[in-house]
XYZ file of C-alpha atoms in Angstrom:
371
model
C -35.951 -1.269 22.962
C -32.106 -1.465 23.262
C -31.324 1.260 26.224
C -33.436 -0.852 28.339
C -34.014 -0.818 32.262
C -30.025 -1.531 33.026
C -30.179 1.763 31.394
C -27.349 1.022 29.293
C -28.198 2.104 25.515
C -27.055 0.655 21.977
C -26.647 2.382 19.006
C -25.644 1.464 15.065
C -23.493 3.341 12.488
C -24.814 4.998 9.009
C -21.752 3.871 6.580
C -21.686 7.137 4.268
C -18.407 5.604 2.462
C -20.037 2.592 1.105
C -20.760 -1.109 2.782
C -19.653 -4.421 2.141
C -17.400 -7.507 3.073
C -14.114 -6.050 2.383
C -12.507 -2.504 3.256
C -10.122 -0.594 1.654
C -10.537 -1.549 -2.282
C -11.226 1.586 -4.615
C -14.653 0.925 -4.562
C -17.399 -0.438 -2.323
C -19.025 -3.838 -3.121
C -22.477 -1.620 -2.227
C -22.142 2.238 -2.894
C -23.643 4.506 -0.504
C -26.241 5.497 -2.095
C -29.872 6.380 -0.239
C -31.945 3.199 -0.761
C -28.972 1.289 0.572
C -28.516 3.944 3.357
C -32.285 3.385 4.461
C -32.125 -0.291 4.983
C -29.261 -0.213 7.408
C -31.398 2.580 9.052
C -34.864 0.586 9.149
C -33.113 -2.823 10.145
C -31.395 -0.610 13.315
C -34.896 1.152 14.406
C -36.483 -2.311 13.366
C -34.175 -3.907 16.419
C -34.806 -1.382 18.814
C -31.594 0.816 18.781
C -31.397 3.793 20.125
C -29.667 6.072 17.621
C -27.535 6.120 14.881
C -24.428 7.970 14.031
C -23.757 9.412 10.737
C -20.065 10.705 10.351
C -18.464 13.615 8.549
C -16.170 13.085 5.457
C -14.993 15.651 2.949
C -13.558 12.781 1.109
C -14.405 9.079 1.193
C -12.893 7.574 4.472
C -13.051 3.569 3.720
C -11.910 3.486 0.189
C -10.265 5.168 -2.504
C -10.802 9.224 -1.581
C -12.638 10.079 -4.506
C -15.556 6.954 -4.273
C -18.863 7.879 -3.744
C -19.566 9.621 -0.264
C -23.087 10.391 1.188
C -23.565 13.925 2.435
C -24.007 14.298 6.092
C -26.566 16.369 7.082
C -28.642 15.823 3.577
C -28.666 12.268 4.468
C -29.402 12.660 7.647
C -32.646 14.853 7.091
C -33.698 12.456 4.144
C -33.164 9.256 6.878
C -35.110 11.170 9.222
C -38.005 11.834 7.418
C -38.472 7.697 6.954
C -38.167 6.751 10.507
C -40.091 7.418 13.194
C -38.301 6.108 16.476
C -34.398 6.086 16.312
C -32.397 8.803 16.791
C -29.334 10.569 14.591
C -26.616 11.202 16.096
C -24.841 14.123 13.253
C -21.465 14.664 13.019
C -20.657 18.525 12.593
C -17.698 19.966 12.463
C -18.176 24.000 13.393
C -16.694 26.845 10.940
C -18.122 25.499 7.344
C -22.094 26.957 8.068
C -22.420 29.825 9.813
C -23.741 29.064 13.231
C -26.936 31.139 13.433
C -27.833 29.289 10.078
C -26.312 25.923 11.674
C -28.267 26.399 14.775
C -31.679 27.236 12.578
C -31.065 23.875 10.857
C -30.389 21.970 13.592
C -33.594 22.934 15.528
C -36.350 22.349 12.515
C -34.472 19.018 12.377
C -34.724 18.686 16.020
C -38.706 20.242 15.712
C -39.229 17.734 12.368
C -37.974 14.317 13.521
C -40.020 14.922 16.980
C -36.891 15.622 19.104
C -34.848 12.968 17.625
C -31.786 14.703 16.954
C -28.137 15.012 18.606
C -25.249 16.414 17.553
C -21.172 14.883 17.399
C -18.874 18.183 17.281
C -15.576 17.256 15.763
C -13.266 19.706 16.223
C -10.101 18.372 15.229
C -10.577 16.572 11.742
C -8.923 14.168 9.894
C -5.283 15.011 8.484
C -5.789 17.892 5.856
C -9.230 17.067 5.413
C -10.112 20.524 6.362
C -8.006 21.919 3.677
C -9.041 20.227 0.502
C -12.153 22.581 1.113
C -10.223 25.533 1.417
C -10.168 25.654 5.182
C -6.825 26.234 7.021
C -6.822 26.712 11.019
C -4.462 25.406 14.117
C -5.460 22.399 15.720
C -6.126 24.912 19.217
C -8.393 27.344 17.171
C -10.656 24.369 16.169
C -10.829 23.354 19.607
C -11.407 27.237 20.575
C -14.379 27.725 17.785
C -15.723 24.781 18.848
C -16.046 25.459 21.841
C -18.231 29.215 21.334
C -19.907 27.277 18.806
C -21.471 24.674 21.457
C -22.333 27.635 23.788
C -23.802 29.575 21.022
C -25.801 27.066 20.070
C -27.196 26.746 23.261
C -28.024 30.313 23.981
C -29.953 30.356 20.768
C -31.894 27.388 21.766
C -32.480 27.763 25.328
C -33.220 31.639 25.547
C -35.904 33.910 23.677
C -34.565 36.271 21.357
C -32.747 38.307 20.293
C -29.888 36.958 21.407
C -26.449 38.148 22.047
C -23.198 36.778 21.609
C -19.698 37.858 22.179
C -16.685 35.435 21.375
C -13.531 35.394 19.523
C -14.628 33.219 16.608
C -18.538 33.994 16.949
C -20.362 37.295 17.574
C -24.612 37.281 17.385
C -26.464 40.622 17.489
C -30.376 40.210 17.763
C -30.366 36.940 16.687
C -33.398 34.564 16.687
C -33.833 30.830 15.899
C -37.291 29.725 14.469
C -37.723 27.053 14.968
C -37.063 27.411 18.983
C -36.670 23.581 19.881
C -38.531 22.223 22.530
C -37.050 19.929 25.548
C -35.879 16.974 24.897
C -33.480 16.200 27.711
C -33.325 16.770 31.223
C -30.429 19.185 30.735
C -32.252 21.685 28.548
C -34.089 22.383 25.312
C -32.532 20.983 21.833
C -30.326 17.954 20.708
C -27.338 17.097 23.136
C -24.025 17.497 22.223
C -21.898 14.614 21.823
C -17.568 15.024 22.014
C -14.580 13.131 21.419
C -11.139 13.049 21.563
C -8.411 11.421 24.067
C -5.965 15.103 24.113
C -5.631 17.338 27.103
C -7.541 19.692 25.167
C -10.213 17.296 23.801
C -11.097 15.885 27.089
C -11.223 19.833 28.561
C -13.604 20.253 25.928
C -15.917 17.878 26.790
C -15.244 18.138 30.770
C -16.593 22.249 29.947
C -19.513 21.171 27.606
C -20.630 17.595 26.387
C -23.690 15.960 26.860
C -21.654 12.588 26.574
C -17.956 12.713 26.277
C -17.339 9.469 23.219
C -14.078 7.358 23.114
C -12.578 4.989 20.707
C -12.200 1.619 21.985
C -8.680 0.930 23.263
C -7.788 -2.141 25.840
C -9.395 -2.555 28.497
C -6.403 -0.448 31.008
C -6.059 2.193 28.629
C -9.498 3.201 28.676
C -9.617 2.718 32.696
C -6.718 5.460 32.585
C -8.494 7.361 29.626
C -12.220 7.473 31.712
C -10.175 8.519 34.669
C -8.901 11.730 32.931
C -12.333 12.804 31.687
C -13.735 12.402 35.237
C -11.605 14.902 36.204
C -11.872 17.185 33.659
C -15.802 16.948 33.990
C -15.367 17.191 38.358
C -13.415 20.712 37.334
C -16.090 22.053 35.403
C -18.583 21.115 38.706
C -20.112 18.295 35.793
C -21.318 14.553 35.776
C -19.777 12.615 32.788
C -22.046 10.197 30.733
C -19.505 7.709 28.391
C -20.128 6.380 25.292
C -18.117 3.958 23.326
C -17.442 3.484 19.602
C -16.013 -0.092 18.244
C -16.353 -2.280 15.493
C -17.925 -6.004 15.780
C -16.237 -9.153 14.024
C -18.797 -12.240 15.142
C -18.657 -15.556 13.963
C -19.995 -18.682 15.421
C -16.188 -19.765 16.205
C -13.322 -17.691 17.313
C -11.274 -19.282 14.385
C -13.582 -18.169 12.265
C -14.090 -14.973 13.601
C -10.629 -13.654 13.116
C -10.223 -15.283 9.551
C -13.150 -12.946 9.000
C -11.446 -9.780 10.467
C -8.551 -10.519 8.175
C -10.595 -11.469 5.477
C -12.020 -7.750 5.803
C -9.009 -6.030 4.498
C -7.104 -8.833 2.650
C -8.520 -7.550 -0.763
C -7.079 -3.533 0.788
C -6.090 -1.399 -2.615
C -1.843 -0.109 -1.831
C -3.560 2.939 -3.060
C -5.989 2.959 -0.153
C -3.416 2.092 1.933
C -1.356 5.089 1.225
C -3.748 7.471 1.516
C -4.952 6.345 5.145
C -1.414 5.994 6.165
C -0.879 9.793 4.740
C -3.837 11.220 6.919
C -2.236 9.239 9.800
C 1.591 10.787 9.630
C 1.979 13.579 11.507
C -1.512 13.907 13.251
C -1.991 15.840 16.356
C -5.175 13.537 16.752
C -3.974 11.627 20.217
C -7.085 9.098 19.544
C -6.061 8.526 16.096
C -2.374 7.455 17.129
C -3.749 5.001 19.673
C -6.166 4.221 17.031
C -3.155 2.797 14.745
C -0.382 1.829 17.184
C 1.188 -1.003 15.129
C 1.168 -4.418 16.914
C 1.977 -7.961 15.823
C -0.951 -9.651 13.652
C -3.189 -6.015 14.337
C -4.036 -7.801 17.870
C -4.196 -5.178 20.580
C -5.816 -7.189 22.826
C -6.968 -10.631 23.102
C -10.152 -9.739 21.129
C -8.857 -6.629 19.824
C -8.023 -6.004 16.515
C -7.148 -2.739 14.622
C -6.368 -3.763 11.569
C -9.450 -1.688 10.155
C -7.021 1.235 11.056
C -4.688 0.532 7.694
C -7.730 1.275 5.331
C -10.396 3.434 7.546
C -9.841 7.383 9.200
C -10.478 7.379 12.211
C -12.199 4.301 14.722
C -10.102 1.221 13.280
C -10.520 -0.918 16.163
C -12.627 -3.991 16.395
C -14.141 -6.719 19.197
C -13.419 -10.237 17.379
C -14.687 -12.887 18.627
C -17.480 -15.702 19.132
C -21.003 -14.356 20.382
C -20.171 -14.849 23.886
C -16.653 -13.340 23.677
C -17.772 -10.143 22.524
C -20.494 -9.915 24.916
C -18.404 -10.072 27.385
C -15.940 -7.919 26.375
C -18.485 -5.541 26.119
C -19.853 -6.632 29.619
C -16.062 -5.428 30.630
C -16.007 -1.954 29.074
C -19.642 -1.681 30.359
C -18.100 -2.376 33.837
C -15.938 1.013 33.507
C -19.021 3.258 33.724
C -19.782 3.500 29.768
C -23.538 4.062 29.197
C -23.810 4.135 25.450
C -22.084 2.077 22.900
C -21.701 2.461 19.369
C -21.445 -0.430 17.505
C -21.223 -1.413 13.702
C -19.893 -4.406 11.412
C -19.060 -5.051 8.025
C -21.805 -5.488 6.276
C -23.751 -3.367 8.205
C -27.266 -4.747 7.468
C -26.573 -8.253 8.070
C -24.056 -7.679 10.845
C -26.626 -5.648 12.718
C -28.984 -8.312 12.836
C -26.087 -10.982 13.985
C -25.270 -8.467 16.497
C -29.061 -7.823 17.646
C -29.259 -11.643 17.717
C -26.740 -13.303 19.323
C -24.787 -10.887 21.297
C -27.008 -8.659 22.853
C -29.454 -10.626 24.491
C -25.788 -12.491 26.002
C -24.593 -9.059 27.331
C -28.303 -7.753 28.371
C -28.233 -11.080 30.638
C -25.116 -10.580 31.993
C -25.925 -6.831 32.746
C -29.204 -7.884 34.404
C -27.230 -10.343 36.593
C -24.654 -7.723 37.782
């Protein structure tokens, strides 16, 4: 199993958009569609990772907007059912289901993949993303509903009903869930709750209420400053952080060849593409998302980082490029600031997670066991 002994855990990514060896076109060289979906599923729980995370579109995020997309949750439940070890990680973002339904959902889930379920809360969205389904709210009240939602959530799971609830956004009167999940964690019954986000109001979030506050790779001192924030915010709430990490992998055998493959990866990018990630950029209160796409000379951020993923992809557009042994150690270095989870995914992601699973891994497990 990947979160071995050093007790530091790996994970993989579900790529709802579509796969394939070049971002941004119109269309994916391999559609989303479920058969696909399960392979990159059973070739993660086939290598021993520990969960995977399936984001939350209401448009396609990685090529044109109006390409196929793979439901969330649906997916989710149907990936499930056809696994038997690795958890889901869900992206959710709270106000489209009504949370006593949500919370129902999320605990058969929980009850039906044998405690194999988390949950990502993404408050803030991508850049009018919320309002091409008819939903309009202030950056603070998503942050504010979010936050009753996790509590709510947790009452409903963690206490017999009926259940009471008085907030702002969410009120329950003699409310039950059925199925009541069962523990799964040392903090409590139910799936833990996962948060992001690099704002003063993000990291409060997640200082009051995650499970495992989640960053977006940024270089190396950034982060340092970034981990120091959400220490404090978690001391203030009387709380222990646990870190993950999400980043992209670009692995060749060379380092030449590893960066003609990270600009091989959007050299074929659609304008059209372009334009629309650039349009969900402008203007974003999203702090992460900013650092995200900071522009730089040749995309290079860092010696091996790269964001050049961030002028066709919402969201994450930062990558580790670099021979085997590079990106292990890179890794090794982020590992170093106190992150015990990392995300990881590459383009494609079937064969890339076997490349990774192969020839970085064991590298960084070594030089984790050594420390």
């Amino acid at each position: 199993m990947l979160d071995g002994k050093d007790g530091v855990r790996f994970s993989w990514f579900i790529p709802i958009d579509g796969d394939g060896s070049r971002a941004g076109t119109m269309r994916a060289e391999q559609p989303p569609d479920f058969d696909y979906l399960r392979r990159v599923v059973e070739t993660a729980e086939e290598y021993g990772y520990y969960s995977l995370l399936i984001p939350t579109r209401f448009a396609n995020g990685l090529f044109g907007e109006d390409a196929p997309l793979a439901e969330t949750w649906t997916t989710a439940t149907a990936l499930a059912a056809v696994t038997s070890r690795i958890r889901f990680l869900i992206a959710v973002r709270p106000g489209f289901i009504a949370l006593g339904l949500f919370a129902q959902m999320a605990a058969a889930l929980h009850q039906i993949s044998k405690g194999r379920v988390d949950i990502n809360i993404v408050p803030g969205g991508i850049q009018n993303d919320f309002e091409r389904v008819g939903e309009e709210s202030t950056h603070e009240t998503r942050y504010e509903r979010a936050e009753e939602f996790i509590a709510a959530c947790r009452k409903l799971w963690t206490q017999p009903g009926p259940v009471d609830f008085d907030g702002e956004y969410y009120r329950l009167r003699d409310a039950y869930c059925a199925p009541h999940p069962g523990p799964s964690t040392s903090s409590g019954a139910g799936p833990r709750f996962y948060l992001g986000g690099a704002s003063p109001r993000a990291l409060g979030l997640s200082g009051r209420q995650a499970d495992v506050h989640l960053s977006w790779i940024e270089p190396l001192e950034d982060t340092a400053r970034r981990n120091i924030d959400v220490a404090a915010e978690f001391d203030k709430a009387g709380r222990t952080p646990e870190l993950g990490l999400r980043t992209h992998l670009v692995v060749r055998k060379t380092e030449a060849e590893a960066w003609d493959a990270a600009n091989e990866l959007i050299a074929h990018a659609d304008p059209a593409v372009k334009a629309q990630r650039q349009k969900a950029i402008v203007g974003t209160q999203m702090v992460g998302q900013q650092a995200q796409a900071r522009e730089v000379p040749d995309h290079r951020v860092g010696r091996h980082l790269w964001n050049g993923l961030s002028e066709v992809r919402v969201n994450c557009g930062t990558a580790i490029v670099g021979t085997p042994r590079q990106v292990a150690d890179t890794l090794y270095d982020y590992a170093q600031l106190g992150f015990q989870e990392f995300i990881l995914s590459g383009f494609p992601h079937v064969e890339e997670c076997r490349r990774v699973s192969d020839e970085v891994l064991p590298r960084l497990r070594e030089k984790l066991a050594g420390n």
